[in-house]
XYZ file of N, CA and C in Angstrom:
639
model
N 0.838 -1.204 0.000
C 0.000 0.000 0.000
C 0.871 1.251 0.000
N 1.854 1.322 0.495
C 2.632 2.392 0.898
C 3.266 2.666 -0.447
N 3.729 1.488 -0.905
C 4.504 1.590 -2.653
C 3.106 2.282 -3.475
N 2.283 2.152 -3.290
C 0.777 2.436 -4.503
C 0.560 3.542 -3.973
N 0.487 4.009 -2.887
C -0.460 5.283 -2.241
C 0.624 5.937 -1.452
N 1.293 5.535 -0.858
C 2.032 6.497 0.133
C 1.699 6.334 1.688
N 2.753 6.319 2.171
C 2.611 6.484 3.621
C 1.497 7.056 4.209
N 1.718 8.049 4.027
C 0.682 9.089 4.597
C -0.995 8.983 3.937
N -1.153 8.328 3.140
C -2.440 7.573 2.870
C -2.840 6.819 3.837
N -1.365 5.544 3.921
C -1.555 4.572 4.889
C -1.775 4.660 6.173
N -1.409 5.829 6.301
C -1.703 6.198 8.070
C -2.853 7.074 8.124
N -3.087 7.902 7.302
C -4.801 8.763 7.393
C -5.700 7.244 7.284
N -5.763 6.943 6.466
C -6.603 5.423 6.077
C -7.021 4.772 7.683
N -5.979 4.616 8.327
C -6.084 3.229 9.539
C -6.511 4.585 10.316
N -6.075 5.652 10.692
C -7.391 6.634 11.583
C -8.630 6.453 11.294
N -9.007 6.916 9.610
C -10.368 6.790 9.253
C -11.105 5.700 9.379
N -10.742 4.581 9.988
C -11.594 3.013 9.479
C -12.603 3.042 10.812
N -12.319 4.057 12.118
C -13.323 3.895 12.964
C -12.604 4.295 14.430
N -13.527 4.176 14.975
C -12.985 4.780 16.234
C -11.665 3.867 17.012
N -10.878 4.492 17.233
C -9.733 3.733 17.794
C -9.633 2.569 18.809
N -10.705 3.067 19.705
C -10.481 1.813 20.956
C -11.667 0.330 20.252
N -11.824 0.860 18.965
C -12.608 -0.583 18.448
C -12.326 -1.334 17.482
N -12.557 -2.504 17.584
C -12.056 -3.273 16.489
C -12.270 -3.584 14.711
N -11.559 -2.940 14.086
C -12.297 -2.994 12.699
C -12.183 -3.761 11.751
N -12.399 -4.321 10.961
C -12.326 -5.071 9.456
C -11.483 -4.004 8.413
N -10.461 -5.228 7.576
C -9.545 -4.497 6.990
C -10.121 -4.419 6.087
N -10.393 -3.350 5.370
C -10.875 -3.161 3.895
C -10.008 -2.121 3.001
N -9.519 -2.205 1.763
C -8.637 -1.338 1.377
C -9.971 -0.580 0.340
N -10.653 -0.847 0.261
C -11.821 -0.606 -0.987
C -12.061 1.326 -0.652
N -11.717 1.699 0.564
C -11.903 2.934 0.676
C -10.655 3.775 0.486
N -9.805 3.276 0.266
C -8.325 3.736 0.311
C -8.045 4.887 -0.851
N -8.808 4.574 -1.498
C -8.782 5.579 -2.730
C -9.416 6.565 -2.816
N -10.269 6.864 -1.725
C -11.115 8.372 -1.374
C -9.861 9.141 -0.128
N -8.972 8.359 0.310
C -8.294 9.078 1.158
C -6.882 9.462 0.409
N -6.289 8.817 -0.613
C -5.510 9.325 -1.432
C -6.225 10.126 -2.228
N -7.301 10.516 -2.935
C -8.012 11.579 -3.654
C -8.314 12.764 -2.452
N -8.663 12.478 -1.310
C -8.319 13.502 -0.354
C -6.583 14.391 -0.065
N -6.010 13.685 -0.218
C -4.597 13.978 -0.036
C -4.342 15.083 -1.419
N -4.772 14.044 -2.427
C -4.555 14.974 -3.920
C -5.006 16.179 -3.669
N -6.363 16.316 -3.469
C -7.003 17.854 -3.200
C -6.028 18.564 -2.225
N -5.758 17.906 -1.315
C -5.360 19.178 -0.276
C -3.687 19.785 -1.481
N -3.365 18.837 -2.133
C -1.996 19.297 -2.641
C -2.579 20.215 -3.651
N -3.682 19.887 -4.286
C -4.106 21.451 -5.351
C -4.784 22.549 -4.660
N -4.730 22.307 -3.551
C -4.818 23.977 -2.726
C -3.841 24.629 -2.817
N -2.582 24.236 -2.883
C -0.962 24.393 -3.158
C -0.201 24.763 -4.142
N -0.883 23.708 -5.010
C -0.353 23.788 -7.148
C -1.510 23.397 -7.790
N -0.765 23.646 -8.877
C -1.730 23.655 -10.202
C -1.044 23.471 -11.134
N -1.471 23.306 -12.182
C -0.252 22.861 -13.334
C 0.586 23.873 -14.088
N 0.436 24.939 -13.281
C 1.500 26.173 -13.388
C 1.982 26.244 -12.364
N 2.031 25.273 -11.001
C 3.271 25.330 -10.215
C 2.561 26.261 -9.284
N 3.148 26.569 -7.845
C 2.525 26.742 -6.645
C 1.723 28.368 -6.400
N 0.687 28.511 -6.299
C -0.012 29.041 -6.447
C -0.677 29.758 -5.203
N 0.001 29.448 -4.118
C -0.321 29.893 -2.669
C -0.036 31.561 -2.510
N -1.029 32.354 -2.070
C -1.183 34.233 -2.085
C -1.401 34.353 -0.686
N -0.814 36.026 -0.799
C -0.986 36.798 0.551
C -1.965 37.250 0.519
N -3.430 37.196 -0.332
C -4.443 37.889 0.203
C -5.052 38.128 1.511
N -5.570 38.667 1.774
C -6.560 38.949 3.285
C -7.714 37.319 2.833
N -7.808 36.513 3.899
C -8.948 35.763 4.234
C -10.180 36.390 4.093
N -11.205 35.718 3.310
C -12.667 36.275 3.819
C -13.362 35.643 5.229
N -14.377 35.952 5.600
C -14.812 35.938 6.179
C -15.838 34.422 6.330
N -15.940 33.838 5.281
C -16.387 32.395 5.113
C -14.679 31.662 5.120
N -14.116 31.941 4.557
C -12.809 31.264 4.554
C -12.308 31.309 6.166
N -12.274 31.998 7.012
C -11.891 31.903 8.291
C -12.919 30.787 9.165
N -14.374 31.418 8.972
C -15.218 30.536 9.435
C -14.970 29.011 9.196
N -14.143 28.430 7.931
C -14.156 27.091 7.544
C -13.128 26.646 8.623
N -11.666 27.579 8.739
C -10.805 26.922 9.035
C -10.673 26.965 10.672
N -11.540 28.408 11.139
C -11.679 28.189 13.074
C -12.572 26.692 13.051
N -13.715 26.262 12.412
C -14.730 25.542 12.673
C -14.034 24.192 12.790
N -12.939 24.346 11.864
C -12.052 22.687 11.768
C -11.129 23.007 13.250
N -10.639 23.984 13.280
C -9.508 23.955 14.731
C -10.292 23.835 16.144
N -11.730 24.104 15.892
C -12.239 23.451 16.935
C -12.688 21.992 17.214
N -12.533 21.326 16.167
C -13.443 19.890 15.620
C -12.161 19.376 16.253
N -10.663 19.847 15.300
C -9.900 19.134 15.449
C -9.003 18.642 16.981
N -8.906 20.075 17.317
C -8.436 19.791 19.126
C -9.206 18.813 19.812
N -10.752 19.022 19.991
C -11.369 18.558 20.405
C -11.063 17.170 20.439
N -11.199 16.623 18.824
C -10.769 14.933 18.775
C -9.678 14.316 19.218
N -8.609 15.394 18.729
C -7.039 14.772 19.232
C -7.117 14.629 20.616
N -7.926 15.319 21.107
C -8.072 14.792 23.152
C -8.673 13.881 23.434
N -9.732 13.982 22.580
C -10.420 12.464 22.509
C -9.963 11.140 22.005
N -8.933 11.437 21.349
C -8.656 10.230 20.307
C -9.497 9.688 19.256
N -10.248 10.758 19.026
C -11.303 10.319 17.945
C -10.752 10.713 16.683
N -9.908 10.126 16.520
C -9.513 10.738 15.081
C -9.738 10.208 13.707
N -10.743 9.251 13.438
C -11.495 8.707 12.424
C -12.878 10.439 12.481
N -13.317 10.962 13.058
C -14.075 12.355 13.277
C -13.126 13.338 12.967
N -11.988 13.201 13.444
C -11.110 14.221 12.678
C -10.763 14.062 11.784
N -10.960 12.949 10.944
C -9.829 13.593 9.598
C -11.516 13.343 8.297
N -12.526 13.163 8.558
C -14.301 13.635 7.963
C -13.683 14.982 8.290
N -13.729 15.503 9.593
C -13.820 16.868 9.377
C -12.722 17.726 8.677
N -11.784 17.094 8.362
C -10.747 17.551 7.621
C -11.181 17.570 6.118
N -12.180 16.450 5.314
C -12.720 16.385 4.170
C -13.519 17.167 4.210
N -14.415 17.527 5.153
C -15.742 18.586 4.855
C -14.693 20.381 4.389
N -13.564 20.302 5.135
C -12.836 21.782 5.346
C -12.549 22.012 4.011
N -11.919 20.601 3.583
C -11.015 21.278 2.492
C -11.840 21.019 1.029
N -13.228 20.082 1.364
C -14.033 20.328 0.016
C -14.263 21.637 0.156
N -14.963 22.431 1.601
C -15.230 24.199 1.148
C -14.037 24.849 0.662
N -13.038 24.881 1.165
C -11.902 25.766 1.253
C -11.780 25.478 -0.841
N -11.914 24.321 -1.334
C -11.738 23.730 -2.535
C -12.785 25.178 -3.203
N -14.161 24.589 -3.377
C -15.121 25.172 -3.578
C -14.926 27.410 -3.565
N -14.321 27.402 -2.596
C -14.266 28.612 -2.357
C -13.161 28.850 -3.271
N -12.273 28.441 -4.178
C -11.439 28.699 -4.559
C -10.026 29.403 -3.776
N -9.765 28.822 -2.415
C -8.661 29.525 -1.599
C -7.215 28.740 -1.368
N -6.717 30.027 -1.977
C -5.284 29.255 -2.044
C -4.432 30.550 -1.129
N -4.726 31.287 0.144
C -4.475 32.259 0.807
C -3.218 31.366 2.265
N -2.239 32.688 1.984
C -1.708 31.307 2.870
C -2.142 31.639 4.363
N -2.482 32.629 4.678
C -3.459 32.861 5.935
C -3.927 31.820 6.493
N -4.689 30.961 5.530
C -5.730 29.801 5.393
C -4.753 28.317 5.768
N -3.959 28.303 4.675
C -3.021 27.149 3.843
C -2.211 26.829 5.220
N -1.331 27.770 5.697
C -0.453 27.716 6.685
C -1.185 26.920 8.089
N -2.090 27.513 8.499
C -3.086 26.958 9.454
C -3.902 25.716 9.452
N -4.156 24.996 8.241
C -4.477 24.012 7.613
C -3.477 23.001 8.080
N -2.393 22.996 7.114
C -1.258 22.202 7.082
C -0.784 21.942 8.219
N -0.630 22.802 8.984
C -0.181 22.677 10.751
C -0.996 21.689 11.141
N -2.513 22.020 11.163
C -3.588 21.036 11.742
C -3.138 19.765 11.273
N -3.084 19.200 9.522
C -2.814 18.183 9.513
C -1.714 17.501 9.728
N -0.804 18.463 10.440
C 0.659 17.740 10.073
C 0.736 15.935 10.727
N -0.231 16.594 11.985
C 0.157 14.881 13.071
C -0.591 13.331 11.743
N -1.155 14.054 11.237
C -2.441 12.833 10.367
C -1.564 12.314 9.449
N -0.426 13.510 8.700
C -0.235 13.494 7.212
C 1.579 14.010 6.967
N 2.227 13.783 7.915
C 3.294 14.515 8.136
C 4.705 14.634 6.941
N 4.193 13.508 6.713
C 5.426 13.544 4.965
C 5.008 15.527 4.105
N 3.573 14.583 3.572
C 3.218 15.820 2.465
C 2.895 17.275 3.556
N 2.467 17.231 4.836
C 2.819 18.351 5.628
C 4.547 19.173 5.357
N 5.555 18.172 5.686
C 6.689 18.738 5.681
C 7.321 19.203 4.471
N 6.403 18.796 3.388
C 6.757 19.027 2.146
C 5.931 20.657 2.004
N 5.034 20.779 2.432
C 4.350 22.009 2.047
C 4.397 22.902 2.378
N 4.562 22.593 3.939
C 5.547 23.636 4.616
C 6.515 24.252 4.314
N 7.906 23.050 2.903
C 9.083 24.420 3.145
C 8.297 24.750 2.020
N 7.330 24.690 0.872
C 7.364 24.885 -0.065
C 6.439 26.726 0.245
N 5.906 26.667 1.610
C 5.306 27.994 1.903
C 6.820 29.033 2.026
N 7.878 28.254 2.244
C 9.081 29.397 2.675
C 9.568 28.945 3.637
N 9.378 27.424 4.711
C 9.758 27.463 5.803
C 11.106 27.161 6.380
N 11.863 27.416 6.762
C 12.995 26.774 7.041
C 13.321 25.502 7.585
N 12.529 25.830 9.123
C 12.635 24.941 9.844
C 10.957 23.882 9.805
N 11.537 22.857 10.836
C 10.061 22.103 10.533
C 9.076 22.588 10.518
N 8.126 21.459 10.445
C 6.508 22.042 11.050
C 6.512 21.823 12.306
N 7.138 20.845 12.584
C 7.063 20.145 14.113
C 7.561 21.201 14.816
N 8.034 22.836 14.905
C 8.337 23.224 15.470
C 6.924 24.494 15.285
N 6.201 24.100 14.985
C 5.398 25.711 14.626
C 4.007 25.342 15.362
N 3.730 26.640 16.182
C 2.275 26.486 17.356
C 1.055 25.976 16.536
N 0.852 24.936 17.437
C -0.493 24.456 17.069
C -1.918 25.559 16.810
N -2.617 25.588 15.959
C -3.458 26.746 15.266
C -4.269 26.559 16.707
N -5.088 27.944 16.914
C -5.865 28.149 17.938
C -7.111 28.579 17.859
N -8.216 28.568 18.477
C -9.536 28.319 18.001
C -9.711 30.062 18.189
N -10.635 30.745 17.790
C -11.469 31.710 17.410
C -12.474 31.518 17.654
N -13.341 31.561 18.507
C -14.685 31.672 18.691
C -15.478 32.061 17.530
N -15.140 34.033 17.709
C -15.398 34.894 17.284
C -16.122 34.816 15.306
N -14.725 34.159 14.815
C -14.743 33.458 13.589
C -15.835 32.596 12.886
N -16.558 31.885 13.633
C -17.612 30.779 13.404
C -18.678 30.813 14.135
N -19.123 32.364 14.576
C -20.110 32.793 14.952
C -20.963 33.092 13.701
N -22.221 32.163 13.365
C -23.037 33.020 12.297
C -23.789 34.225 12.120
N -23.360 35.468 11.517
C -23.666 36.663 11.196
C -24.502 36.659 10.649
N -25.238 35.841 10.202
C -26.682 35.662 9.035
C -28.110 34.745 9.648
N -29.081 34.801 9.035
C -30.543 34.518 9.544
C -30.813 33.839 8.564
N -32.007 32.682 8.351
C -32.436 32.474 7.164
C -34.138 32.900 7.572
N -34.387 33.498 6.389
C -36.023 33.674 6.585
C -36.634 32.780 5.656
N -37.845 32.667 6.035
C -38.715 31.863 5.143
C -39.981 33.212 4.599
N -39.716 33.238 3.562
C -40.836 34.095 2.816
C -42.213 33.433 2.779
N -43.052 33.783 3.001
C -44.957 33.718 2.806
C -44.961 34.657 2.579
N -46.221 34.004 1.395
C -47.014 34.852 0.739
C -48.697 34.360 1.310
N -49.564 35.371 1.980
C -50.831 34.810 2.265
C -50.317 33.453 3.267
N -49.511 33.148 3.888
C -49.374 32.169 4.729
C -48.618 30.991 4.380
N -48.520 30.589 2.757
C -47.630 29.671 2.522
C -46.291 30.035 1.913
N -45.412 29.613 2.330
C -44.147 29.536 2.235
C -43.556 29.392 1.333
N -42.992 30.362 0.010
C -42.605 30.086 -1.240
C -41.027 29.825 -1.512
N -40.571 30.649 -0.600
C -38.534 30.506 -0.024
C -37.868 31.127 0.723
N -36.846 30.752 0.605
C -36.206 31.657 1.749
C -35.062 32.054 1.566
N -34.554 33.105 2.274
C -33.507 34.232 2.408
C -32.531 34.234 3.544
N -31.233 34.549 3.303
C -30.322 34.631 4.411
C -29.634 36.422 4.376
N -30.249 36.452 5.932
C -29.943 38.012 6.001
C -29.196 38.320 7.295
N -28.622 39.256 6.886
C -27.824 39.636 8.407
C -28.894 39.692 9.691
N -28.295 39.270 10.695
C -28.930 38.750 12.072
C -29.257 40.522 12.533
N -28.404 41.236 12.596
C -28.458 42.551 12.644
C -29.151 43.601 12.107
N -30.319 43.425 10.825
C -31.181 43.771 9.896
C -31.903 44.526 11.031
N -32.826 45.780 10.815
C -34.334 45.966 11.570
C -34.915 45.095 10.741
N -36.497 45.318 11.426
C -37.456 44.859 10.817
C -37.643 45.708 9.295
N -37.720 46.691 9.364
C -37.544 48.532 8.300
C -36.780 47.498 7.160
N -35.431 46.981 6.995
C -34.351 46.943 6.394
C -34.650 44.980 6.041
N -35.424 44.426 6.862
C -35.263 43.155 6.383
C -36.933 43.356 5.284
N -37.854 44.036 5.713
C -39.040 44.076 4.695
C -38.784 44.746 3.348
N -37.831 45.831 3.680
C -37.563 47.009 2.024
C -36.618 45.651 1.463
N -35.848 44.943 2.067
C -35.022 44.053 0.692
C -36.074 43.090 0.475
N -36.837 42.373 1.326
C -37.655 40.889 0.468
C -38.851 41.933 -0.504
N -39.098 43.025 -0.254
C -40.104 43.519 -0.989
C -39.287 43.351 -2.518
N -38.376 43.977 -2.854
C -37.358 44.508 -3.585
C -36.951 43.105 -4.434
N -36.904 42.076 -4.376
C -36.194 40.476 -4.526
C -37.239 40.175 -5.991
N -36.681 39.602 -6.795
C -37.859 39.491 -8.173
C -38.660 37.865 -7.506
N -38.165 37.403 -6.686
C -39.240 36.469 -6.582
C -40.408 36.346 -5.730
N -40.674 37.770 -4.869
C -41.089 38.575 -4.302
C -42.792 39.076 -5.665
N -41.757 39.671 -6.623
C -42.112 40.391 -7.457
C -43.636 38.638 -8.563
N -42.832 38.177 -8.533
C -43.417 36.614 -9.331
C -44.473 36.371 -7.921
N -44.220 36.213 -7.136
C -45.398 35.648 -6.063
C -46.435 36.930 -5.879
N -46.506 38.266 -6.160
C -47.035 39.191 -5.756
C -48.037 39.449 -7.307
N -47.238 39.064 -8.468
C -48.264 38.660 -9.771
C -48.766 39.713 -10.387
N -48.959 40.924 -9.818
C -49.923 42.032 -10.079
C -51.050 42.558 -8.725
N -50.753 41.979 -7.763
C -51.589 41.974 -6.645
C -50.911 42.684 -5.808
N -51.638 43.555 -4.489
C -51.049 44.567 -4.219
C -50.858 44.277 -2.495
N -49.811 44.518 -1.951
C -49.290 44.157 -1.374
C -49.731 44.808 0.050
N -50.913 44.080 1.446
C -51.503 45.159 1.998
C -50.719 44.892 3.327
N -50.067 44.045 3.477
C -49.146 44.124 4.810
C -47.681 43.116 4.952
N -47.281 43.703 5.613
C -46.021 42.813 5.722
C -45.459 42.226 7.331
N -45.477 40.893 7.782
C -44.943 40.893 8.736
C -44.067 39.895 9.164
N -43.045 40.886 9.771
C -41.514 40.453 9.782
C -41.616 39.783 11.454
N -41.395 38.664 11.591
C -40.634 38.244 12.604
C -39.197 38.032 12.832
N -38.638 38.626 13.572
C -37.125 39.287 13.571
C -36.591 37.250 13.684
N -35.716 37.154 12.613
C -35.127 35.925 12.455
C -35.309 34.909 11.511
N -36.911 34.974 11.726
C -37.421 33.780 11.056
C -38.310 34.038 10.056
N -39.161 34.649 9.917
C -40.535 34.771 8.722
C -40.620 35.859 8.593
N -40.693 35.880 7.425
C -41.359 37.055 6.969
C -42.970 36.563 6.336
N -43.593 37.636 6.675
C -45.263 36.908 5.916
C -45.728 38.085 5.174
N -46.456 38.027 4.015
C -46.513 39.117 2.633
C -47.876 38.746 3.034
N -49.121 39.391 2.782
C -50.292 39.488 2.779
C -50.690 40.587 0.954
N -51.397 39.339 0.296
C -51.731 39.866 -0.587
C -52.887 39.895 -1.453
N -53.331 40.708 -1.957
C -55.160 41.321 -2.294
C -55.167 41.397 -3.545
């Protein structure tokens, strides 16, 4: 396995098969979603123009991905649950994927997390950020509360009482500021038809309800 996939397959693999203090069945049949995991995390890195890692500023979903994993992840390593840690390592880096982030803000803090799981292609990525010295020498990433607090609401739009969709709005909206945007929304505009619009009521969070004549 180690000749076909790599070490560090072989050792994420035997975390993932289940919780540690239990006994599992050897199956290699999954082995190939954890080397296609490995691949991804290396094209956060490169691309076929060679390494591609930026100093931009993090957004604000991009931080949220990577506090949400540094809390998952401490958590498990105390637990020894580390078949839960390294799922939550796939959920991070399909968003971080998705989001298109190759920030090393992000990257640097990542790689640290996985180094204990994945430590070959860790030490490889590390110098390739600039590093001199190991990883094994660099502070374990630290959780942020603050970071993975959700700033947003989802509402459910009614029209006349039934529920046509819904909206994610800042938690912070008035009532004033969450009714002028769903009024404003063209699907607002499609449920309202030509019919005139005789009240609106906002429950701060959750519903909004359109009353229409």
């Amino acid at each position: 396995i180690c000749d076909t996939y790599g070490a560090d397959t072989l050792r994420l693999y035997e975390m993932f098969l289940g919780p540690l203090e239990q006994s599992k069945p050897w199956d290699t049949k999954g082995i190939d979603g954890v080397n296609r995991f490995i691949k991804r995390v290396w094209r956060l890195f490169y691309d076929r123009d060679g390494f591609i890692v930026n100093d931009e500023k993090a957004s604000p979903e991009e931080l949220k991905t990577l506090h949400k994993l540094i809390g998952k992840v401490r958590t498990d390593i105390e637990a020894f649950s580390f078949n839960t840690a390294v799922s939550a390592f796939m959920i991070a880096v399909n968003e971080l994927y998705d989001l298109k982030c190759n920030k090393r803000e992000i990257l640097e803090q990542l790689i640290i997390l996985l180094s204990p799981f994945v430590p070959h292609i860790a030490e490889e990525l590390w110098e390739a950020l600039g590093h001199k010295e190991s990883i094994t020498t660099a502070a374990f990433p630290e959780y942020v509360e603050a970071y993975t607090v959700e700033n947003t609401c989802t509402y459910a739009v009614s029209f006349n009482g039934k529920t046509r969709f819904t909206v994610d709005l800042p938690k912070d909206n008035s009532k004033e500021e969450v009714e002028s945007y769903v009024r404003g929304m063209e699907q607002t505009e499609k449920y309202v038809a030509g019919g005139n619009i005789v009240k609106v009521i906002v429950v701060p969070g959750k519903i909004v309800n359109i009353v229409v004549k």
